[in-house]
Tab-separated table of C-alpha atoms and ligand atoms in Angstrom:
chain	number	residue	atom	x	y	z
A	1	UNK	CA	81.827	120.688	80.494
A	2	UNK	CA	83.112	117.261	79.503
A	3	UNK	CA	85.228	116.189	76.571
A	4	UNK	CA	85.572	112.583	77.718
A	5	UNK	CA	89.341	113.131	77.889
A	6	UNK	CA	89.769	110.416	80.536
A	7	UNK	CA	87.242	107.889	79.299
A	8	UNK	CA	88.278	104.385	80.374
A	9	UNK	CA	91.180	105.610	82.506
A	10	UNK	CA	91.703	104.487	86.106
A	11	UNK	CA	93.624	106.063	88.949
A	12	UNK	CA	94.142	107.079	92.553
A	13	UNK	CA	93.484	110.582	93.922
A	14	UNK	CA	95.207	111.444	97.206
A	15	UNK	CA	94.344	114.413	99.442
A	16	UNK	CA	90.636	115.332	99.170
A	17	UNK	CA	89.870	116.674	102.655
A	18	UNK	CA	86.895	118.979	102.029
A	19	UNK	CA	85.200	120.709	99.122
A	20	UNK	CA	87.928	123.389	98.967
A	21	UNK	CA	90.716	120.842	98.503
A	22	UNK	CA	92.393	120.927	95.114
A	23	UNK	CA	92.125	117.108	95.081
A	24	UNK	CA	88.363	117.298	95.713
A	25	UNK	CA	87.754	119.577	92.745
A	26	UNK	CA	90.114	117.499	90.608
A	27	UNK	CA	88.176	114.340	91.521
A	28	UNK	CA	84.939	115.994	90.392
A	29	UNK	CA	86.535	117.023	87.089
A	30	UNK	CA	88.130	113.595	86.486
A	31	UNK	CA	84.711	112.031	87.054
A	32	UNK	CA	83.140	114.437	84.559
A	33	UNK	CA	85.820	113.515	82.020
A	34	UNK	CA	84.965	109.819	82.313
A	35	UNK	CA	87.812	108.629	84.571
A	36	UNK	CA	87.276	106.223	87.464
A	37	UNK	CA	89.337	106.266	90.639
A	38	UNK	CA	89.875	105.329	94.248
A	39	UNK	CA	90.019	108.213	96.736
A	40	UNK	CA	92.605	108.059	99.495
A	41	UNK	CA	93.502	110.126	102.510
A	42	UNK	CA	95.163	109.690	105.903
A	43	UNK	CA	93.042	107.726	108.408
A	44	UNK	CA	92.832	110.816	110.633
A	45	UNK	CA	91.405	112.915	107.766
A	46	UNK	CA	88.814	110.206	107.070
A	47	UNK	CA	87.319	110.660	110.495
A	48	UNK	CA	85.924	114.004	109.382
A	49	UNK	CA	83.816	111.953	107.016
A	50	UNK	CA	83.438	114.471	104.205
A	51	UNK	CA	85.313	112.318	101.707
A	52	UNK	CA	82.368	109.892	101.698
A	53	UNK	CA	80.169	112.585	100.130
A	54	UNK	CA	82.697	112.984	97.337
A	55	UNK	CA	82.884	109.204	96.901
A	56	UNK	CA	79.118	109.019	96.513
A	57	UNK	CA	79.037	111.883	94.061
A	58	UNK	CA	81.823	110.434	91.896
A	59	UNK	CA	80.818	106.797	92.233
A	60	UNK	CA	84.146	105.873	93.768
A	61	UNK	CA	85.491	103.937	96.720
A	62	UNK	CA	87.649	105.250	99.548
A	63	UNK	CA	90.728	103.530	100.963
A	64	UNK	CA	92.506	105.039	103.957
A	65	UNK	CA	96.291	105.255	103.691
A	66	UNK	CA	98.853	107.235	105.608
A	67	UNK	CA	101.100	108.270	102.720
A	68	UNK	CA	104.175	107.821	104.920
A	69	UNK	CA	103.370	104.118	105.491
A	70	UNK	CA	104.636	101.669	102.875
A	71	UNK	CA	102.306	99.006	104.223
A	72	UNK	CA	99.276	101.283	103.741
A	73	UNK	CA	100.430	102.270	100.252
A	74	UNK	CA	101.029	98.662	99.177
A	75	UNK	CA	97.522	97.759	100.278
A	76	UNK	CA	96.051	100.846	98.586
A	77	UNK	CA	97.704	100.164	95.231
A	78	UNK	CA	96.872	96.464	95.079
A	79	UNK	CA	93.273	96.994	96.271
A	80	UNK	CA	92.761	99.865	93.820
A	81	UNK	CA	93.745	97.640	90.883
A	82	UNK	CA	91.242	95.034	92.090
A	83	UNK	CA	88.433	97.560	92.560
A	84	UNK	CA	89.047	99.376	89.276
A	85	UNK	CA	89.662	96.204	87.284
A	86	UNK	CA	93.214	96.665	86.041
A	87	UNK	CA	96.405	98.688	86.072
A	88	UNK	CA	96.294	102.435	86.685
A	89	UNK	CA	96.589	105.367	84.273
A	90	UNK	CA	96.785	108.387	86.573
A	91	UNK	CA	97.836	109.368	90.098
A	92	UNK	CA	97.342	112.698	91.870
A	93	UNK	CA	99.574	113.351	94.899
A	94	UNK	CA	97.909	116.332	96.605
A	95	UNK	CA	99.420	116.028	100.082
A	96	UNK	CA	101.198	118.574	102.242
A	97	UNK	CA	101.675	119.328	105.917
A	98	UNK	CA	104.190	121.148	108.120
A	99	UNK	CA	103.924	121.027	111.898
A	100	UNK	CA	106.341	123.982	112.163
A	101	UNK	CA	103.932	126.042	110.008
A	102	UNK	CA	100.894	124.818	111.884
A	103	UNK	CA	102.379	125.630	115.283
A	104	UNK	CA	103.904	128.945	114.220
A	105	UNK	CA	107.569	127.940	114.692
A	106	UNK	CA	109.852	130.256	112.720
A	107	UNK	CA	112.140	128.876	109.999
A	108	UNK	CA	115.095	129.893	112.186
A	109	UNK	CA	113.723	127.998	115.188
A	110	UNK	CA	112.550	124.672	113.810
A	111	UNK	CA	111.750	121.685	115.928
A	112	UNK	CA	113.520	119.043	113.898
A	113	UNK	CA	111.301	116.102	114.684
A	114	UNK	CA	108.428	118.213	113.320
A	115	UNK	CA	110.578	119.118	110.305
A	116	UNK	CA	111.256	115.439	109.634
A	117	UNK	CA	107.591	114.549	109.921
A	118	UNK	CA	106.701	117.331	107.466
A	119	UNK	CA	109.330	116.151	104.992
A	120	UNK	CA	108.095	112.585	105.241
A	121	UNK	CA	104.446	113.597	104.650
A	122	UNK	CA	104.981	116.330	102.059
A	123	UNK	CA	107.869	115.036	99.960
A	124	UNK	CA	109.150	111.554	100.753
A	125	UNK	CA	105.588	110.243	100.527
A	126	UNK	CA	105.759	111.018	96.799
A	127	UNK	CA	108.779	108.739	96.466
A	128	UNK	CA	106.999	106.075	98.517
A	129	UNK	CA	103.873	106.282	96.340
A	130	UNK	CA	105.925	105.960	93.147
A	131	UNK	CA	108.171	103.197	94.466
A	132	UNK	CA	105.089	101.209	95.456
A	133	UNK	CA	103.497	101.695	92.019
A	134	UNK	CA	106.786	100.839	90.296
A	135	UNK	CA	107.440	97.658	92.282
A	136	UNK	CA	103.883	96.411	91.794
A	137	UNK	CA	104.115	97.331	88.082
A	138	UNK	CA	100.792	99.068	88.685
A	139	UNK	CA	100.911	101.747	85.962
A	140	UNK	CA	99.797	101.298	82.357
A	141	UNK	CA	102.115	102.542	79.608
A	142	UNK	CA	101.547	106.254	78.871
A	143	UNK	CA	100.128	106.731	82.344
A	144	UNK	CA	100.635	110.016	84.184
A	145	UNK	CA	101.640	110.919	87.735
A	146	UNK	CA	101.183	114.485	89.057
A	147	UNK	CA	102.120	116.102	92.372
A	148	UNK	CA	101.261	119.631	93.505
A	149	UNK	CA	103.915	122.125	94.516
A	150	UNK	CA	104.521	125.823	95.159
A	151	UNK	CA	107.020	128.363	93.865
A	152	UNK	CA	108.652	128.722	97.289
A	153	UNK	CA	110.787	125.824	96.021
A	154	UNK	CA	112.573	128.347	93.744
A	155	UNK	CA	112.055	131.759	95.386
A	156	UNK	CA	112.020	132.968	98.990
A	157	UNK	CA	108.643	133.316	100.728
A	158	UNK	CA	109.664	133.616	104.410
A	159	UNK	CA	106.423	132.410	105.996
A	160	UNK	CA	106.251	129.304	103.828
A	161	UNK	CA	108.862	128.031	106.264
A	162	UNK	CA	110.107	124.431	105.950
A	163	UNK	CA	107.435	123.697	103.323
A	164	UNK	CA	109.730	125.512	100.844
A	165	UNK	CA	112.421	122.871	101.389
A	166	UNK	CA	109.833	120.086	101.218
A	167	UNK	CA	108.592	121.364	97.854
A	168	UNK	CA	112.153	121.576	96.473
A	169	UNK	CA	112.647	117.941	97.517
A	170	UNK	CA	109.271	116.939	96.029
A	171	UNK	CA	110.128	118.521	92.669
A	172	UNK	CA	113.499	116.783	92.620
A	173	UNK	CA	111.856	113.411	93.329
A	174	UNK	CA	109.510	114.037	90.366
A	175	UNK	CA	112.507	114.429	88.034
A	176	UNK	CA	114.594	111.603	89.482
A	177	UNK	CA	111.805	109.016	89.663
A	178	UNK	CA	110.337	110.363	86.435
A	179	UNK	CA	113.478	109.271	84.626
A	180	UNK	CA	113.082	105.646	85.726
A	181	UNK	CA	109.318	105.641	85.241
A	182	UNK	CA	109.748	107.050	81.733
A	183	UNK	CA	112.534	104.754	80.633
A	184	UNK	CA	111.215	101.541	82.180
A	185	UNK	CA	107.428	101.957	82.029
A	186	UNK	CA	106.660	104.854	79.628
A	187	UNK	CA	104.957	106.792	82.415
A	188	UNK	CA	105.039	110.616	82.804
A	189	UNK	CA	105.870	112.325	86.107
A	190	UNK	CA	105.328	116.081	86.552
A	191	UNK	CA	104.655	118.651	89.245
A	192	UNK	CA	102.202	121.547	88.939
A	193	UNK	CA	103.274	124.706	90.741
A	194	UNK	CA	99.984	126.283	91.761
A	195	UNK	CA	99.021	129.846	92.816
A	196	UNK	CA	98.094	130.393	96.467
A	197	UNK	CA	94.635	128.833	96.864
A	198	UNK	CA	92.230	129.142	99.819
A	199	UNK	CA	92.234	125.589	101.201
A	200	UNK	CA	92.919	124.137	104.656
A	201	UNK	CA	96.638	123.654	103.869
A	202	UNK	CA	96.954	127.028	102.096
A	203	UNK	CA	95.244	129.059	104.796
A	204	UNK	CA	97.559	127.529	107.404
A	205	UNK	CA	100.398	129.705	106.078
A	206	UNK	CA	100.910	132.865	108.191
A	207	UNK	CA	99.589	136.007	106.503
A	208	UNK	CA	97.784	133.969	103.814
A	209	UNK	CA	95.315	136.779	102.959
A	210	UNK	CA	98.083	139.235	102.118
A	211	UNK	CA	99.972	136.472	100.341
A	212	UNK	CA	97.064	135.648	98.036
A	213	UNK	CA	96.256	139.348	97.384
A	214	UNK	CA	99.869	140.076	96.515
A	215	UNK	CA	99.983	137.165	94.046
A	216	UNK	CA	96.692	138.305	92.527
A	217	UNK	CA	98.065	141.808	91.937
A	218	UNK	CA	101.359	140.525	90.525
A	219	UNK	CA	99.866	138.023	88.055
A	220	UNK	CA	98.754	139.365	84.665
A	221	UNK	CA	96.012	136.717	84.520
A	222	UNK	CA	95.279	136.726	88.259
A	223	UNK	CA	95.666	133.726	90.573
A	224	UNK	CA	94.879	130.265	89.244
A	225	UNK	CA	91.932	128.771	91.152
A	226	UNK	CA	91.581	125.207	92.397
A	227	UNK	CA	89.365	124.540	89.365
A	228	UNK	CA	92.073	125.885	87.043
A	229	UNK	CA	94.494	123.485	88.720
A	230	UNK	CA	92.052	120.593	88.289
A	231	UNK	CA	91.641	121.399	84.599
A	232	UNK	CA	95.403	121.585	84.054
A	233	UNK	CA	95.763	118.223	85.793
A	234	UNK	CA	93.132	116.745	83.451
A	235	UNK	CA	95.291	117.732	80.463
A	236	UNK	CA	98.295	116.041	82.066
A	237	UNK	CA	96.301	112.850	82.716
A	238	UNK	CA	94.975	112.849	79.141
A	239	UNK	CA	96.631	111.410	76.030
A	240	UNK	CA	97.154	114.962	74.712
A	241	UNK	CA	100.361	115.435	76.740
A	242	UNK	CA	102.042	112.052	76.230
A	243	UNK	CA	105.604	113.291	76.070
A	244	UNK	CA	105.486	115.960	78.751
A	245	UNK	CA	107.542	114.605	81.620
A	246	UNK	CA	110.135	115.596	84.285
A	247	UNK	CA	108.645	119.103	84.289
A	248	UNK	CA	107.682	121.556	86.966
A	249	UNK	CA	104.767	123.362	85.290
A	250	UNK	CA	103.548	126.743	86.545
A	251	UNK	CA	99.801	127.244	86.844
A	252	UNK	CA	100.003	130.711	88.333
A	253	UNK	CA	98.586	133.362	86.004
A	254	UNK	CA	102.140	134.392	85.038
A	255	UNK	CA	103.334	135.210	88.586
A	256	UNK	CA	106.577	133.219	88.334
A	257	UNK	CA	107.999	135.364	85.526
A	258	UNK	CA	107.012	138.740	86.974
A	259	UNK	CA	109.359	141.299	88.523
A	260	UNK	CA	106.779	143.873	89.520
A	261	UNK	CA	103.339	144.903	88.243
A	262	UNK	CA	101.624	148.279	87.857
A	263	UNK	CA	99.148	147.291	90.572
A	264	UNK	CA	101.937	146.707	93.097
A	265	UNK	CA	103.732	149.922	92.082
A	266	UNK	CA	100.475	151.855	92.552
A	267	UNK	CA	100.042	150.284	95.984
A	268	UNK	CA	103.471	151.247	97.290
A	269	UNK	CA	103.749	154.693	95.642
A	270	UNK	CA	103.517	157.602	98.088
B	1	LIG	N1	96.566	125.886	98.782
B	1	LIG	C1	97.643	126.462	98.253
B	1	LIG	O1	97.854	127.677	98.337
B	1	LIG	C2	98.614	125.604	97.485
B	1	LIG	C3	99.497	126.202	96.561
B	1	LIG	C4	100.416	125.392	95.886
B	1	LIG	C5	100.465	124.028	96.155
B	1	LIG	N2	99.590	123.480	97.055
B	1	LIG	C6	99.673	122.042	97.333
B	1	LIG	O2	98.482	121.406	96.943
B	1	LIG	C7	98.388	120.167	97.663
B	1	LIG	C8	96.970	120.028	98.199
B	1	LIG	O3	96.727	120.945	99.216
B	1	LIG	P1	95.378	121.790	99.335
B	1	LIG	O4	95.774	123.215	99.200
B	1	LIG	O5	94.316	121.236	98.466
B	1	LIG	O6	95.010	121.607	100.901
B	1	LIG	P2	94.228	120.446	101.701
B	1	LIG	O7	94.509	120.755	103.132
B	1	LIG	O8	92.827	120.407	101.274
B	1	LIG	O9	94.976	119.098	101.265
B	1	LIG	C9	96.125	118.578	101.894
B	1	LIG	C10	95.870	117.094	102.087
B	1	LIG	O10	97.024	116.390	102.588
B	1	LIG	C11	96.474	115.308	103.348
B	1	LIG	N3	97.476	114.665	104.206
B	1	LIG	C12	98.148	115.225	105.241
B	1	LIG	N4	98.921	114.288	105.835
B	1	LIG	C13	98.740	113.114	105.147
B	1	LIG	C14	99.272	111.797	105.278
B	1	LIG	N5	100.142	111.476	106.244
B	1	LIG	N6	98.857	110.849	104.399
B	1	LIG	C15	97.974	111.145	103.409
B	1	LIG	N7	97.449	112.389	103.238
B	1	LIG	C16	97.819	113.352	104.104
B	1	LIG	C17	95.389	115.997	104.157
B	1	LIG	O11	94.519	115.112	104.811
B	1	LIG	C18	94.711	116.827	103.070
B	1	LIG	O12	93.695	116.091	102.435
B	1	LIG	C19	99.480	120.198	98.721
B	1	LIG	O13	100.614	119.492	98.248
B	1	LIG	C20	99.794	121.681	98.806
B	1	LIG	O14	101.092	121.941	99.315
B	1	LIG	C21	98.662	124.236	97.703
């Protein structure tokens, strides 16, 4: 269903790895809503080749960029403006990675060079993306920048490991940079805190199946899907949310305000 909410708008979508990726589904929805964009991912992710299918489907071009490399980001932003024919209106940062999580290192036994790499990819990259856009004056007034996060930034989920700290940092960057982007360029910056979602990054978390079932049973509306997240992002890219900024917005079926649900009580009752 299209309402042409993004007609004439241009942007960059980071993080579409395969058809389960939240960024992939968001790209499809942005296309349906009339937006045009450049797709970007790390060079290593490109080698899997699937992003080219998405590019074809959405009539978009792909530019490789390691989101930790300022040089790559500078090239991506300037080339995107050339390809799309002007300044940008929306950015989706849908990037996350923890080597400690991937290799099963406990939170209490981190390998710090892996921790640093994860922080650089998952959080500092958001600052780097925004600083590049800001310095190149690449965003149109009333543009919108969104990054994806998880509630482990506020509450303890032991197996989310160092990604919890990365998400707390990411959300703080959204507020701090959002101030300058708002004041100087009239651009919104928000994070969406999404339910557990079966994607490559999500399923890398230990015990993901139990994690997603628990959230489903706790949430009065059930878990938000990747499509729900894409649709929420569309509203934030549209002109209908012009003065929503510096917010961490929960797209989680109500999970974040729950204490316990009947379904969980039933499960644990003798
Ligand atoms: N899946 C979940 O349960 C869930 C829940 C809440 C938030 N999120 C967040 O949503 C975002 C998207 O993740 P997803 O679940 O769609 O998984 P995904 O694995 O499909 O996407 C993660 C992306 O990050 C990219 N990436 C990794 N290193 C990079 C680098 N150096 N430069 C550029 N890109 C790089 C990967 O190539 C991949 O495309 C992440 O920020 C994730 O933390 C996911």
